[in-house]
Tab-separated table of C-alpha atoms in Angstrom:
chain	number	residue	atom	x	y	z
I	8	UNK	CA	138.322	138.753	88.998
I	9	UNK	CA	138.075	136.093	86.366
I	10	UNK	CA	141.053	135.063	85.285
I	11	UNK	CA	141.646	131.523	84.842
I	12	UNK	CA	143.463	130.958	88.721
I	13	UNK	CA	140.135	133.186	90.308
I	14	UNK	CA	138.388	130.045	88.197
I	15	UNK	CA	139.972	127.327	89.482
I	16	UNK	CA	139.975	128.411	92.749
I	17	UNK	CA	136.157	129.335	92.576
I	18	UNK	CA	135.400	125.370	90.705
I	19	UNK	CA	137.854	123.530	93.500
I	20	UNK	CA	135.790	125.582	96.217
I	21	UNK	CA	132.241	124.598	94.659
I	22	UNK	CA	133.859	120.934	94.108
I	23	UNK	CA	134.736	120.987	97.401
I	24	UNK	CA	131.628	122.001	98.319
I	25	UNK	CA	128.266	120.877	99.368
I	26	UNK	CA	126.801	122.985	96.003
I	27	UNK	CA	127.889	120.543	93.002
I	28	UNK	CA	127.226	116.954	94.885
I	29	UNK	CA	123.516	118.468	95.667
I	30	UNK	CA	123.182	119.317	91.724
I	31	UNK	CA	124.611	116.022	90.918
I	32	UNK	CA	122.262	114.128	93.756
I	33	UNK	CA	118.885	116.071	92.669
I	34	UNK	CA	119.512	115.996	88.497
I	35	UNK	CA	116.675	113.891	87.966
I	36	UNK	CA	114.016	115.754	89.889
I	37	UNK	CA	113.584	118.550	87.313
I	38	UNK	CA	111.879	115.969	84.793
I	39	UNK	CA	110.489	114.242	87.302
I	40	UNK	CA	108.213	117.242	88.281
I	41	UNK	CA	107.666	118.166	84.423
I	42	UNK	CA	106.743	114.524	83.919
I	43	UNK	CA	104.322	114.455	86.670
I	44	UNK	CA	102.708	117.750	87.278
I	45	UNK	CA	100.177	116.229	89.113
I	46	UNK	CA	102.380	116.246	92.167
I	47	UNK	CA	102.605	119.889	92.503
I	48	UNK	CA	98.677	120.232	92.598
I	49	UNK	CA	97.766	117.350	94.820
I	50	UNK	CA	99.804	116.845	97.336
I	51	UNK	CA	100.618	120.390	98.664
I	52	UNK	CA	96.680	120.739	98.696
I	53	UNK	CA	96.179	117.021	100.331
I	54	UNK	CA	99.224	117.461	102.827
I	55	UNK	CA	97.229	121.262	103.917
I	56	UNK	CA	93.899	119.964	104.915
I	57	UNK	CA	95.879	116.791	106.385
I	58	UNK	CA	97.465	118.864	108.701
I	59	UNK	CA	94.620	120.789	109.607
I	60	UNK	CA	92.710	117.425	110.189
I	61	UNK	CA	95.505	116.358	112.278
I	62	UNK	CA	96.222	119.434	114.504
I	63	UNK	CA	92.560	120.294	114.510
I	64	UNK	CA	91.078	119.674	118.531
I	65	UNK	CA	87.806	118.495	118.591
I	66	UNK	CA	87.917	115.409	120.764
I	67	UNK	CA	88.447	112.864	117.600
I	68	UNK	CA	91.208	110.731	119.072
I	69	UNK	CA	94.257	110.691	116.579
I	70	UNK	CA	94.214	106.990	115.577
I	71	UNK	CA	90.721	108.017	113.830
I	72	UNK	CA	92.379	111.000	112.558
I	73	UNK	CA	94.674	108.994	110.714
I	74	UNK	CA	92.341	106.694	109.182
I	75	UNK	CA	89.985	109.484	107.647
I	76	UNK	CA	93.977	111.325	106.291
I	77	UNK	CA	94.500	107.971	104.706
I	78	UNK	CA	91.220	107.680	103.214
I	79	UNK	CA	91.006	111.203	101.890
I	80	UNK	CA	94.853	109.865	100.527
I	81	UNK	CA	93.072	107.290	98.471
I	82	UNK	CA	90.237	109.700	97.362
I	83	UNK	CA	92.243	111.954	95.940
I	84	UNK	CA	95.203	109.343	94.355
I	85	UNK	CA	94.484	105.440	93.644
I	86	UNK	CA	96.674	103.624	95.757
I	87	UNK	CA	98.192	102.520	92.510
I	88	UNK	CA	98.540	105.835	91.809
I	89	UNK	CA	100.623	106.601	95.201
I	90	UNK	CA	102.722	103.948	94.981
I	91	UNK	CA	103.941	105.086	91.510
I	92	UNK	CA	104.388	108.690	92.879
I	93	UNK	CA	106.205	107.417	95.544
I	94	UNK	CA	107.900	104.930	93.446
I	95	UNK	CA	109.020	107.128	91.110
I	96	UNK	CA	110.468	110.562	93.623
I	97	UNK	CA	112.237	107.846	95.210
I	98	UNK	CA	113.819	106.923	91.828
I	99	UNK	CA	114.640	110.207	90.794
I	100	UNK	CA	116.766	110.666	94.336
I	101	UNK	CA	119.014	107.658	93.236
């Protein structure tokens, strides 16, 4: 049905909803992504072997662990470079 009552109902029920607040909260991350496309092949790739590093058991105590996932961080994105990526996500969220 789509007459105009089945359409109000259906835009009061997505109003009402979680569906149109979420599109409304997230807008900006669409051109976020296409303005840095870098984030979609770095940091799935560094968050991978970060978690292997982390859950991997070999006796390296985790505190050490940390320190070589932070360091790999900075090898793969200047810390000027993560603070704008950060920076910037956080910005699109607003």
């Amino acid at each position: 049905d789509v007459s105009d009552q089945a359409m109000t109902v259906y835009e009061t029920r997505l109003r009402d909803s979680f569906v149109l607040k979420d599109l409304h909260h997230y807008r900006h991350m669409g051109k976020f992504f296409e303005d840095n496309t870098h984030l979609l092949k770095v940091y799935p790739k560094l968050f991978s072997q970060a978690v292997k590093m982390y859950l991997t058991a070999d006796g390296t105590p985790k505190k050490e662990r940390q320190k070589e996932i932070i360091k790999m961080a900075f090898e793969k994105r200047s810390k000027g470079g993560l603070i704008k990526d950060i920076y910037g996500a956080w910005r699109a969220l607003l």
